[in-house]
CSV table of C-alpha atoms and ligand atoms in Angstrom, one decimal:
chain,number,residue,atom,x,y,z
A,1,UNK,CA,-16.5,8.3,43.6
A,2,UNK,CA,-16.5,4.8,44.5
A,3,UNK,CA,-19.1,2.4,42.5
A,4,UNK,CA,-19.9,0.6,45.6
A,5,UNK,CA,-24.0,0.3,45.6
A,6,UNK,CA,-24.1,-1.5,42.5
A,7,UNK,CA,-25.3,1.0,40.5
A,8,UNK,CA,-24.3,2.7,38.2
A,9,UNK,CA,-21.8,5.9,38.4
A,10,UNK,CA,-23.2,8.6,35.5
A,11,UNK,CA,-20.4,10.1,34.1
A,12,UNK,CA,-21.4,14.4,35.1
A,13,UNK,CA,-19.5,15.4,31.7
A,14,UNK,CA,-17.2,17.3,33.8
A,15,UNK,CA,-14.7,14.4,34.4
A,16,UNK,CA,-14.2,12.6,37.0
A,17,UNK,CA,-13.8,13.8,40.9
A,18,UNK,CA,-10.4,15.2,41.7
A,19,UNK,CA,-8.6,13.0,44.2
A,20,UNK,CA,-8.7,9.8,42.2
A,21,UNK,CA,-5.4,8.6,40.7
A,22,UNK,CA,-5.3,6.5,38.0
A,23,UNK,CA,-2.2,4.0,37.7
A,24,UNK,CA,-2.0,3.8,33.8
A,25,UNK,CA,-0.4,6.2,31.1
A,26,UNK,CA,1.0,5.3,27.7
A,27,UNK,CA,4.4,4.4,27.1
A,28,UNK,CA,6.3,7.6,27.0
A,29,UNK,CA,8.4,6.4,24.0
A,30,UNK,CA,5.2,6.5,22.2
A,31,UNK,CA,5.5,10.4,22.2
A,32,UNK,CA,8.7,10.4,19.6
A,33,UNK,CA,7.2,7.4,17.7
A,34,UNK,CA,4.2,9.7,16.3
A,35,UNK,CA,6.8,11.9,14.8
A,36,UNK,CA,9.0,9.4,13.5
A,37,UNK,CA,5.5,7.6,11.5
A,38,UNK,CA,5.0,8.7,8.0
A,39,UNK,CA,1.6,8.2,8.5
A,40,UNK,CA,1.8,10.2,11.5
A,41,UNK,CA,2.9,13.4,9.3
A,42,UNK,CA,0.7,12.6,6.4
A,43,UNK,CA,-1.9,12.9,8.5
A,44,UNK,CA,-1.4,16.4,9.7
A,45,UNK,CA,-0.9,17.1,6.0
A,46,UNK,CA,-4.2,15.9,5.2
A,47,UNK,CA,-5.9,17.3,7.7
A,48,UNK,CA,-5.2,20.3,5.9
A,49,UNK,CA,-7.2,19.8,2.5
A,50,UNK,CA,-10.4,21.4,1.5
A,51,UNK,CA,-13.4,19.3,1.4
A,52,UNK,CA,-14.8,21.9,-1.0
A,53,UNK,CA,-12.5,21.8,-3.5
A,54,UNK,CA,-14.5,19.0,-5.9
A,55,UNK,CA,-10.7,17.9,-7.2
A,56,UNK,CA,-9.7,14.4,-6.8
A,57,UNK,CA,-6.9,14.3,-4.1
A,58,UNK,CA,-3.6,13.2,-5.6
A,59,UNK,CA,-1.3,11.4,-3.2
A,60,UNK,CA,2.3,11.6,-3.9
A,61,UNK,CA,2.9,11.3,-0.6
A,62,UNK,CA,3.3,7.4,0.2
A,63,UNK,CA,4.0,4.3,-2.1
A,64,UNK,CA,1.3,2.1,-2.8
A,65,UNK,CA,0.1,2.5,-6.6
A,66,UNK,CA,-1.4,-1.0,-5.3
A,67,UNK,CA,-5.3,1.1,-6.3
A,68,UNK,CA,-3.8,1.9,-9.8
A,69,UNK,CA,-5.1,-0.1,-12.9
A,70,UNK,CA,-1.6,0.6,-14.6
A,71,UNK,CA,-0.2,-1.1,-11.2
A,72,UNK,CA,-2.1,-4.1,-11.2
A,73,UNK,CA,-0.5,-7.5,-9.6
A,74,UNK,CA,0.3,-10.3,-12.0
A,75,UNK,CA,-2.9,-12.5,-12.6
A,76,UNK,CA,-0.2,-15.4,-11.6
A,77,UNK,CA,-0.5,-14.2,-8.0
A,78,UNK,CA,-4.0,-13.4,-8.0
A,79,UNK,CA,-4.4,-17.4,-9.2
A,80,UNK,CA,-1.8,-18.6,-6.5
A,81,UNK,CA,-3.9,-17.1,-3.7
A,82,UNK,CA,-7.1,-18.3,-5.2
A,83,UNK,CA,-5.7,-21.6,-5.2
A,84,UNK,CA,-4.6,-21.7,-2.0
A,85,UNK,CA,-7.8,-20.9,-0.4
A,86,UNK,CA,-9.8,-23.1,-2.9
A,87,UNK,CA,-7.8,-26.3,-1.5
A,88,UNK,CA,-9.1,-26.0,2.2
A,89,UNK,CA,-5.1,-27.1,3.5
A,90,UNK,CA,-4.4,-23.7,5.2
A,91,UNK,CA,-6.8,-22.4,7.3
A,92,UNK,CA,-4.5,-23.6,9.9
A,93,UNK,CA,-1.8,-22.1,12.1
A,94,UNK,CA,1.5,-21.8,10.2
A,95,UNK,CA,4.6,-22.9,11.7
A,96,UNK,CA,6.1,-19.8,13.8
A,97,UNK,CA,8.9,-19.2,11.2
A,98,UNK,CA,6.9,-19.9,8.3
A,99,UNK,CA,5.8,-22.9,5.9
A,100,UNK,CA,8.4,-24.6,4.7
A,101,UNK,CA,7.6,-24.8,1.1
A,102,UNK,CA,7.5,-21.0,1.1
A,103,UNK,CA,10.8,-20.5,2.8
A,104,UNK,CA,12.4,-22.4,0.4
A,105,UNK,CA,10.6,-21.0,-2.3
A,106,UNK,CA,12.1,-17.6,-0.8
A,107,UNK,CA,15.7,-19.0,-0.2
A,108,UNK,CA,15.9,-20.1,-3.7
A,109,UNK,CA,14.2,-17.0,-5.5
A,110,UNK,CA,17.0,-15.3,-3.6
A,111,UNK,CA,20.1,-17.1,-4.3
A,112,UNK,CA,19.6,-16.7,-7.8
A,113,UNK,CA,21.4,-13.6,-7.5
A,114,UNK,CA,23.7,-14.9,-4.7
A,115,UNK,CA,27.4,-16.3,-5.2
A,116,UNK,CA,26.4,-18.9,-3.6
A,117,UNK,CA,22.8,-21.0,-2.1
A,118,UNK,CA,20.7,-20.0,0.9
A,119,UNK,CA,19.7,-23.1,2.5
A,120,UNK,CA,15.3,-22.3,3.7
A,121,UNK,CA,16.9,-22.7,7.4
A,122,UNK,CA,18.3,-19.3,6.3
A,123,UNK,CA,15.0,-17.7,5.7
A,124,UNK,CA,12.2,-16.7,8.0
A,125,UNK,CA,8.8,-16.0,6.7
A,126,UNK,CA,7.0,-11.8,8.5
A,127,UNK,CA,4.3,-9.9,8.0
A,128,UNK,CA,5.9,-7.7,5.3
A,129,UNK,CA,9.1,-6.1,5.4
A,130,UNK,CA,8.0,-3.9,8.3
A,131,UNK,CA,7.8,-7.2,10.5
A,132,UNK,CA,11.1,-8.1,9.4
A,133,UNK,CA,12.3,-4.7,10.6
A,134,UNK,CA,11.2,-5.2,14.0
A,135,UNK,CA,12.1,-8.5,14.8
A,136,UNK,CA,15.7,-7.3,13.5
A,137,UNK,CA,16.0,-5.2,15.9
A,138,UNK,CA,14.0,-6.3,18.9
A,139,UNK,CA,16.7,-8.9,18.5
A,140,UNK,CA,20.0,-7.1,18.4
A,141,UNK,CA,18.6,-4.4,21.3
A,142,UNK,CA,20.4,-5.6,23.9
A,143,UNK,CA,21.0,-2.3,26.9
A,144,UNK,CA,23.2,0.4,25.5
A,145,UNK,CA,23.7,-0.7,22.3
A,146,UNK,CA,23.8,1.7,19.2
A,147,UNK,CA,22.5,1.1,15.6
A,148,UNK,CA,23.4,3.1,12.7
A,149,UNK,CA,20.8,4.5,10.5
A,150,UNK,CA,20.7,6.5,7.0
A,151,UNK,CA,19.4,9.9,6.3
A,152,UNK,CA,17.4,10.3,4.6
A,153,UNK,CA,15.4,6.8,5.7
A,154,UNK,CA,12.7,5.4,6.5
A,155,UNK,CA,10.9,6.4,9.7
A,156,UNK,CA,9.7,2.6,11.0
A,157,UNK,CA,13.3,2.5,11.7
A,158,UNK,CA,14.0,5.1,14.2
A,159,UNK,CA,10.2,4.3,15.4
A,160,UNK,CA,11.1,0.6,16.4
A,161,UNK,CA,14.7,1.6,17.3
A,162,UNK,CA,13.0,4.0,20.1
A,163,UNK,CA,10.1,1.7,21.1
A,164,UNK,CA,13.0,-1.5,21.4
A,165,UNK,CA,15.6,0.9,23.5
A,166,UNK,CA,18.4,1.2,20.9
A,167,UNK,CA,20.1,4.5,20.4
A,168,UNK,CA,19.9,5.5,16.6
A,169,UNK,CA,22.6,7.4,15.4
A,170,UNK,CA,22.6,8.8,11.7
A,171,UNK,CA,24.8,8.9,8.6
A,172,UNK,CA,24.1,11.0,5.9
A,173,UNK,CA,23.2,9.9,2.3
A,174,UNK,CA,25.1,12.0,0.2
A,175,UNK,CA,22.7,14.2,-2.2
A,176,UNK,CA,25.6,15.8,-4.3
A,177,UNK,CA,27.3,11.8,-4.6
A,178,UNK,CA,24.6,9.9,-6.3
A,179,UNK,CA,23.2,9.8,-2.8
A,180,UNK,CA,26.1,7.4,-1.4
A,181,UNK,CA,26.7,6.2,1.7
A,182,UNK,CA,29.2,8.9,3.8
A,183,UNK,CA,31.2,6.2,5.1
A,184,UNK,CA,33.5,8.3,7.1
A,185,UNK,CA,30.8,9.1,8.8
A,186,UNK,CA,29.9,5.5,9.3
A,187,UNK,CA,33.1,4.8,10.9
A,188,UNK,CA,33.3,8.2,13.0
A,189,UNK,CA,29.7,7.2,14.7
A,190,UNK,CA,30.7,3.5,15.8
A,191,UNK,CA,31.9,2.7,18.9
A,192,UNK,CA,32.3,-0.2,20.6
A,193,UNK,CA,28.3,-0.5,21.4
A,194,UNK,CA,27.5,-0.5,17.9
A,195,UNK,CA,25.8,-3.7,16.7
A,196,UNK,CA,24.8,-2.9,13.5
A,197,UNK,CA,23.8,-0.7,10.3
A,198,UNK,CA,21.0,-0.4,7.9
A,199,UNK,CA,21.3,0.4,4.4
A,200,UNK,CA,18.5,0.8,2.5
A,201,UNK,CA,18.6,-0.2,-1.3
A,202,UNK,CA,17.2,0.2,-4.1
A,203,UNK,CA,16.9,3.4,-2.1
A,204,UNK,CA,14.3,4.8,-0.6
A,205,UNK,CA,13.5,8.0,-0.5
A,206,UNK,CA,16.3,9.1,-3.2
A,207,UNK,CA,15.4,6.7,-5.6
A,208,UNK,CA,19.2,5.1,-6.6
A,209,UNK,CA,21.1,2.3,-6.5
A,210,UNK,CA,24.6,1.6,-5.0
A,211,UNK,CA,27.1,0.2,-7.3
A,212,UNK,CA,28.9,-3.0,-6.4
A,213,UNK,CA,32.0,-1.1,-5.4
A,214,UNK,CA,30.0,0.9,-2.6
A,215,UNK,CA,28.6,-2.2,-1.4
A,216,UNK,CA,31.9,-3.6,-1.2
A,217,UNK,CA,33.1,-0.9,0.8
A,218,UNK,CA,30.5,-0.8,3.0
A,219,UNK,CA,31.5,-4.6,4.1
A,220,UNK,CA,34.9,-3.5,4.9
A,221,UNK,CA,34.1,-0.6,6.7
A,222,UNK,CA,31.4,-3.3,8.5
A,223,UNK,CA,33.6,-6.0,9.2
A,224,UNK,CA,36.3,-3.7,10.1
A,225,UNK,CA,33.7,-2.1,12.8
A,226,UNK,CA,32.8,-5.8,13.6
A,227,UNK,CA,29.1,-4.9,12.6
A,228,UNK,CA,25.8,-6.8,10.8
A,229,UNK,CA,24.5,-4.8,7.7
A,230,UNK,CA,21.2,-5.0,7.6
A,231,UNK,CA,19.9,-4.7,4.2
A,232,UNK,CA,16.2,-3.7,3.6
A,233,UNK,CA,15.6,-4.7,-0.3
A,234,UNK,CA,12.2,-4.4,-0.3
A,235,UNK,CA,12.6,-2.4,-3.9
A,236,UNK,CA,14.9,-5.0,-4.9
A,237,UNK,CA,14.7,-5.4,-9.3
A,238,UNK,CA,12.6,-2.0,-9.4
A,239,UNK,CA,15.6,-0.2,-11.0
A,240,UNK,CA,14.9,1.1,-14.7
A,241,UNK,CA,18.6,3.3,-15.1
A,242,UNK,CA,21.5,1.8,-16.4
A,243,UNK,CA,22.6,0.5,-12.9
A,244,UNK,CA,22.1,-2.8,-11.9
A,245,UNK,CA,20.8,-4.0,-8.8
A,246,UNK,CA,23.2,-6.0,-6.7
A,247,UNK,CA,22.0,-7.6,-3.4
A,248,UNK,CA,24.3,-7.1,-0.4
A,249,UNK,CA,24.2,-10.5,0.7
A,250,UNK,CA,26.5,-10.8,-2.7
A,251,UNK,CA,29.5,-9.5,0.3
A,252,UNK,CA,28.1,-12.1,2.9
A,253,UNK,CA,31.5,-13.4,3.0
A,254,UNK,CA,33.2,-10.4,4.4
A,255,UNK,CA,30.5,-8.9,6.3
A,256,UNK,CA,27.0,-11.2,8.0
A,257,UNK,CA,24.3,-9.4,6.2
A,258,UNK,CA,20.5,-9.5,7.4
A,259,UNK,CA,18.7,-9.3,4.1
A,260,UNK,CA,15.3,-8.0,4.4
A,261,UNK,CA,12.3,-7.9,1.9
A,262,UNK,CA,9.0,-8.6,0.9
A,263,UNK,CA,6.8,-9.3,-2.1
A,264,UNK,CA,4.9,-5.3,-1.1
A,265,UNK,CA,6.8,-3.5,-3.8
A,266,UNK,CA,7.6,-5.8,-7.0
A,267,UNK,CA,4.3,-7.8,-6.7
A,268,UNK,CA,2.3,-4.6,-5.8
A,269,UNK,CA,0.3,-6.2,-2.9
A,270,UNK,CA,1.3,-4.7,-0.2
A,271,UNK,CA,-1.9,-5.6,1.6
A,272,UNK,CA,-0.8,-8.8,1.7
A,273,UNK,CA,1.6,-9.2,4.2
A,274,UNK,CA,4.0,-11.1,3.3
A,275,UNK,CA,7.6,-10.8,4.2
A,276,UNK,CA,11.1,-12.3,5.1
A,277,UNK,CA,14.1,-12.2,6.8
A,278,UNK,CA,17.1,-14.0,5.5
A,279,UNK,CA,20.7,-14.9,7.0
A,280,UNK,CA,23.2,-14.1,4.5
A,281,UNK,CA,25.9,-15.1,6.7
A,282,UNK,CA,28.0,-18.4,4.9
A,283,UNK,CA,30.7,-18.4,7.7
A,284,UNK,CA,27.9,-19.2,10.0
A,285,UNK,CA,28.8,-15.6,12.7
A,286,UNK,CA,25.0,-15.1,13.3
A,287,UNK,CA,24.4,-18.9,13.9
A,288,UNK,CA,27.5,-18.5,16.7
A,289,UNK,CA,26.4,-15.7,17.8
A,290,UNK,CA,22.9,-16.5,18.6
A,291,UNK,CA,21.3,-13.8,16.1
A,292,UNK,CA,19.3,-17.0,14.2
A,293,UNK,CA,18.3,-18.5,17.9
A,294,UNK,CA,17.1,-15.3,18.6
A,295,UNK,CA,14.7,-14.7,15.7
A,296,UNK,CA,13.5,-17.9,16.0
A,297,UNK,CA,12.6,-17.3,19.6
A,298,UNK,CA,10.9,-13.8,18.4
A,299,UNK,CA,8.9,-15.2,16.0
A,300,UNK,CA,7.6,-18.2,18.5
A,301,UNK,CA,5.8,-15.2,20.6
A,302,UNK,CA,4.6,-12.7,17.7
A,303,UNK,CA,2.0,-13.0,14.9
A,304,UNK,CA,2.4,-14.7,11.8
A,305,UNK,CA,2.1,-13.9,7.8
A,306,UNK,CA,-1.1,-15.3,6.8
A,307,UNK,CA,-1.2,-19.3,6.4
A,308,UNK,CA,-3.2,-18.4,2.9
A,309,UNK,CA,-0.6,-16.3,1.5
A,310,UNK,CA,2.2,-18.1,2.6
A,311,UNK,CA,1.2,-21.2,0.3
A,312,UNK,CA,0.8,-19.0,-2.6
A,313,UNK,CA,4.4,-17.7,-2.4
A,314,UNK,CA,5.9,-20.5,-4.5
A,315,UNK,CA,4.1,-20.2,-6.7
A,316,UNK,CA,4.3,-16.3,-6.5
A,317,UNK,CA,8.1,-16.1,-6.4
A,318,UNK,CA,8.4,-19.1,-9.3
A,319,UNK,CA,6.0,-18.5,-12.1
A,320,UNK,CA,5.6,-14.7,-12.2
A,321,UNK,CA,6.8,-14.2,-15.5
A,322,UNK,CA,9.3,-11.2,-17.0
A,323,UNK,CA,6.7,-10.2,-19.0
A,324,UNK,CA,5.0,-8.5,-15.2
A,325,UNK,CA,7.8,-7.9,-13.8
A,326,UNK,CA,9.0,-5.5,-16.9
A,327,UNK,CA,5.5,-3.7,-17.5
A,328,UNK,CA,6.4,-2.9,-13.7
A,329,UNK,CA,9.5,-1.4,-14.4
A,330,UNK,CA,8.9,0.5,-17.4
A,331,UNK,CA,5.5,1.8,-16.0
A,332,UNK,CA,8.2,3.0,-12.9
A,333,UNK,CA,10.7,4.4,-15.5
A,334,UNK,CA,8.0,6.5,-18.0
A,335,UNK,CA,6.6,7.9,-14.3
A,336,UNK,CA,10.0,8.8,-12.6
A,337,UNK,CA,10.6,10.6,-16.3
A,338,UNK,CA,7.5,12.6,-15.8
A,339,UNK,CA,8.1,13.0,-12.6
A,340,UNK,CA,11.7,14.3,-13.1
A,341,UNK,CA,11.1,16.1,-16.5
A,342,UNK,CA,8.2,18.4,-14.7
A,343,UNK,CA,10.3,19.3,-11.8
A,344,UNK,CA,13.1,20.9,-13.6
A,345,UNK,CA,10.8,23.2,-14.8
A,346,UNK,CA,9.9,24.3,-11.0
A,347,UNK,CA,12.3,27.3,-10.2
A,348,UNK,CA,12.0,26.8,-6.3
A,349,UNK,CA,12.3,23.1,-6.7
A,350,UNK,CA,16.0,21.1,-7.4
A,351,UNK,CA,16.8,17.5,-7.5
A,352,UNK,CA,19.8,16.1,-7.3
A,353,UNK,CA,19.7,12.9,-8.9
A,354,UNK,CA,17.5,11.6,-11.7
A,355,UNK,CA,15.7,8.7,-10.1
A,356,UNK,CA,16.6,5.4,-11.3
A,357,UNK,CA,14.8,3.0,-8.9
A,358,UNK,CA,12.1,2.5,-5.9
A,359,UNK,CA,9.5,4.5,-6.6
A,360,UNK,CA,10.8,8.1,-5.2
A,361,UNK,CA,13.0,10.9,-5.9
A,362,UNK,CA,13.9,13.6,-2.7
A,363,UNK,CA,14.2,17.1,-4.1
A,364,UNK,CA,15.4,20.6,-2.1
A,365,UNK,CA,12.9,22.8,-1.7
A,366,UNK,CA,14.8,26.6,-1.8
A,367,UNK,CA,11.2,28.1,0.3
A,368,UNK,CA,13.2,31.7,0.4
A,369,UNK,CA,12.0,32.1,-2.9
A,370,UNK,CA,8.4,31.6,-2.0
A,371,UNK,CA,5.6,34.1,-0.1
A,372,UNK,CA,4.3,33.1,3.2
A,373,UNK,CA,6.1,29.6,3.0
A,374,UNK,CA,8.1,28.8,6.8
A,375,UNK,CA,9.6,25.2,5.5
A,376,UNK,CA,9.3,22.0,3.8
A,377,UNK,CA,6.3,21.4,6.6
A,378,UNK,CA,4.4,24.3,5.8
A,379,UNK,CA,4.8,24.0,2.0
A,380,UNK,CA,2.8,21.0,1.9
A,381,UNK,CA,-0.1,21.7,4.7
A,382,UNK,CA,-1.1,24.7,1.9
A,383,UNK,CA,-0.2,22.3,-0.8
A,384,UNK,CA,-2.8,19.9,0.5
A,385,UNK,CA,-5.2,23.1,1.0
A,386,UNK,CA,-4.7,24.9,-1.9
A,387,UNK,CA,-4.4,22.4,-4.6
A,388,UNK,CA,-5.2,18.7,-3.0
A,389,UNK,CA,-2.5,16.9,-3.5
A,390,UNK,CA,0.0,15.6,-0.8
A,391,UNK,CA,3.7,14.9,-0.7
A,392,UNK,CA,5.9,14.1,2.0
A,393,UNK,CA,7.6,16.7,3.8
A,394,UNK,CA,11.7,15.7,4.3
A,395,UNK,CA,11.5,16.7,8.1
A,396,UNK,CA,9.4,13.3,8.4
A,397,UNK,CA,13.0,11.5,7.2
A,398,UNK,CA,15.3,13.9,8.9
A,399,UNK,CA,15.6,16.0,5.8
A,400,UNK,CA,14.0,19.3,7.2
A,401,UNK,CA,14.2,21.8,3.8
A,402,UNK,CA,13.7,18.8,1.8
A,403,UNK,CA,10.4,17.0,-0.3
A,404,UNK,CA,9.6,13.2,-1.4
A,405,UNK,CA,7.5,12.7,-4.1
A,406,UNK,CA,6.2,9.5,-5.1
A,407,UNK,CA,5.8,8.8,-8.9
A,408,UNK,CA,4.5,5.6,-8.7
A,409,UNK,CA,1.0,6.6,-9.7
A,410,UNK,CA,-0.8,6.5,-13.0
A,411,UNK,CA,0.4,9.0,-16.0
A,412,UNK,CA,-1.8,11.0,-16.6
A,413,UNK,CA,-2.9,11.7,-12.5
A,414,UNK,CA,0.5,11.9,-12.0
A,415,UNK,CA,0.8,14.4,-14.5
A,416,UNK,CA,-2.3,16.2,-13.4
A,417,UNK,CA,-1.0,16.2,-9.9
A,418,UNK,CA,2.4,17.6,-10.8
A,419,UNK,CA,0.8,20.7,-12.8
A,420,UNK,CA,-0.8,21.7,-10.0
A,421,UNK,CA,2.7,21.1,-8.3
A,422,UNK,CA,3.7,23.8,-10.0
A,423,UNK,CA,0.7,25.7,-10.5
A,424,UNK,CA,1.3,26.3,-6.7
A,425,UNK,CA,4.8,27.5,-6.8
A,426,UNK,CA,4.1,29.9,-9.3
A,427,UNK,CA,1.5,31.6,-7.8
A,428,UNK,CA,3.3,31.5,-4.1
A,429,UNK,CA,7.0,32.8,-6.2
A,430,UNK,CA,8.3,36.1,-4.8
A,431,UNK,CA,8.6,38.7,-7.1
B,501,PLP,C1,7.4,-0.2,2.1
B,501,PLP,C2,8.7,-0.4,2.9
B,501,PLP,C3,8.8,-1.3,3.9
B,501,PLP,C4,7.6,-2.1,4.4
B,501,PLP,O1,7.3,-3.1,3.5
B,501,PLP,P1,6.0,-4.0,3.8
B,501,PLP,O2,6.4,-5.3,3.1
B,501,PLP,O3,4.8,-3.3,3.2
B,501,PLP,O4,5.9,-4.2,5.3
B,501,PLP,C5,10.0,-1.5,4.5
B,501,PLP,N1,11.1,-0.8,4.1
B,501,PLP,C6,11.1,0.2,3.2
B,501,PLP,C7,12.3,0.9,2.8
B,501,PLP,C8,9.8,0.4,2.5
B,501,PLP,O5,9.7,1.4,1.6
């Protein structure tokens, strides 16, 4: 019915008269993105719990202990911000690509575990890691092109490579290998369209580390595949086994390598925002190739980390002191214990790998030897019923059959939400 009196049109609560066509519908990649979101899945989860129950609702589904008192940011940081706003300089638009004091501050907090100095033209300033992730690779979807992605992962990667146009394609983290890399498969995927692969490390969901000799041979196999590595290091320095964490741009000279990180994870503030993007590349191949150009032209048309934050990062990055940064990491390392200790004594429950870093471990869930339990899907809707508490089901990561569990939570909930963990798979076991 046309409007044309004036008036109004009352809507008859039946919908509108046939006939009409509307010329608008969403974009039809959106479909697969609400599948690839963990917050997508975590939401079906929780629409599951009982509002009756009178438990607290544990969540050991995502990472942010951000709410935690025993996860409290550094009062350093907390000052820096204070600061910032107190001085009135930056209410103002930043530059696109980030204030410059901040992007050194990040290129030299970086290079201290380089073989050699970021310059702050390396280093653009995002709105977290996830910003960082996008502009990555917004800028490397050029038509046809494939990029090569890890399972287990993290979902904002096959989200954004869907909603830019790039095909992922998928090599397999190695559960019975420390979780390594399946390089073979690596090299069997590539093709002559592939521009790049992502490596996740510290490693989420499977909480390692790669030694220096993986990373190594991941820049062969990269260069010899004439490929970027993109390396998300958001979890960078949370590692509390006897690995060490070595950053990927430490192979920058066999191999360009997109570092990408924020201050979410070690600084606990992921409400914040704040993220970067760094050019590890000290033969200058993304400069010739137009990769920097093209972030820089990214940036110039999408939104900016906060000017507030972005003044506090020097700050942030240089006078946090070790004293943080190690109540962190041995707050992670007593948690991923628990964590680790309490599953082994779950008979349907195995995991693979004693988590040494992030804040996550994956673990197999064997649901044959549960009642009235389909899959890894349906195990945690009645989790969330039965005993309010919510993990991550693997099929959200391409690990159908398989469980993330965050431990970076306080002790004693933690504990609390792991006995009901197993409270659960007791009373579902098959005889
Ligand atoms: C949390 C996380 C991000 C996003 O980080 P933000 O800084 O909060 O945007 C990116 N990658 C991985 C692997 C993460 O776990």
């Amino acid at each position: 019915m046309e409007n044309g009196g004036g008036g109004l049109v009352v809507a008859n609560g039946k919908g509108e008269a046939e006939g009409r066509r509307w010329r608008f519908k969403p974009n039809e990649r959106l479909a697969a993105v609400n599948q690839q979101s963990i917050r997508g899945v975590l939401d079906i989860v929780g629409s599951n719990l009982n509002g009756e129950d009178g438990r607290v609702v544990i969540q050991l589904g995502h990472g942010d202990p951000s709410a935690f008192e025993s996860f409290r940011t550094t009062s350093t940081a907390e000052d820096a911000v204070v600061e910032s706003i107190r001085s009135g300089k930056f209410n103002r638009y930043p530059p696109s690509i980030g204030l410059p004091a901040a992007r050194r501050a990040v290129s030299e907090y970086l290079s201290k575990d380089l073989p050699y100095k970021l310059s702050h033209d390396d280093v653009f300033l995002t709105v977290g890691c996830a910003q960082a992730i996008e502009v990555v690779l917004h800028v490397l979807s050029r038509p046809g092109a494939n990029i090569l992605l890890p399972r287990p992962g993290f979902p904002l990667y096959e989200a954004r490579t869907t909603l830019c146009g790039l095909e992922g394609r998928h090599f397999d983290l190695l559960p019975d290998q420390h979780w390594e890399i399946d390089l073979e498969a690596v090299e069997s995927l590539a093709d002559e369209n592939t521009v790049a692969m992502v490596i996740i490390n510290p490693v989420n969901p499977c909480g390692n580390v790669f030694s220096r000799e993986h990373l190594e041979k991941v820049a062969g196999v990269a260069r010899k595949l004439g490929i970027v590595v993109i390396a998300d290091e958001v979890y960078a320095h949370l590692n509390f086994g006897s690995r060490p964490f070595v950053p990927m741009g430490a192979f920058s000279s066999i191999v360009p390598v997109i570092t990408l990180g924020s201050i979410s994870k070690r600084w606990v503030v992921p409400g914040w925002r704040l993220g970067w993007l760094a050019a590890c590349d000290p033969n200058g191949i993304l400069k010739q190739n137009k990769i920097v150009d093209g972030v820089r032209s990214y940036l110039n048309v999408s939104s900016d980390p906060p000017t507030i934050i972005q003044a506090a990062i020097p700050k942030i990055l240089g006078e946090t002191t070790k004293d943080f940064f190690n109540k962190t990491v041995q707050t992670l390392k007593l948690t991923a214990d628990i964590c680790y200790n309490s599953l082994l004594q779950i008979d349907c429950i195995s995991c693979p790998h004693r988590p040494e870093a992030s804040m996550f471990v994956m673990v197999r869930l064997d649901a044959s030897r549960l009642k009235n339990i389909k899959d890894d899907m349906d195990f945690c809707c009645k989790l969330a019923k039965e005993e309010s508490i919510i993990v991550l089901p693997g099929s959200a990561l391409g690990m159908k059959g398989w469980l993330r569990i965050t431990f970076a939570v306080d002790p004693p909930l933690l504990q609390d939400g792991l006995a009901r963990l197993r409270s659960f798979c007791h009373r579902h076991k098959k005889n």
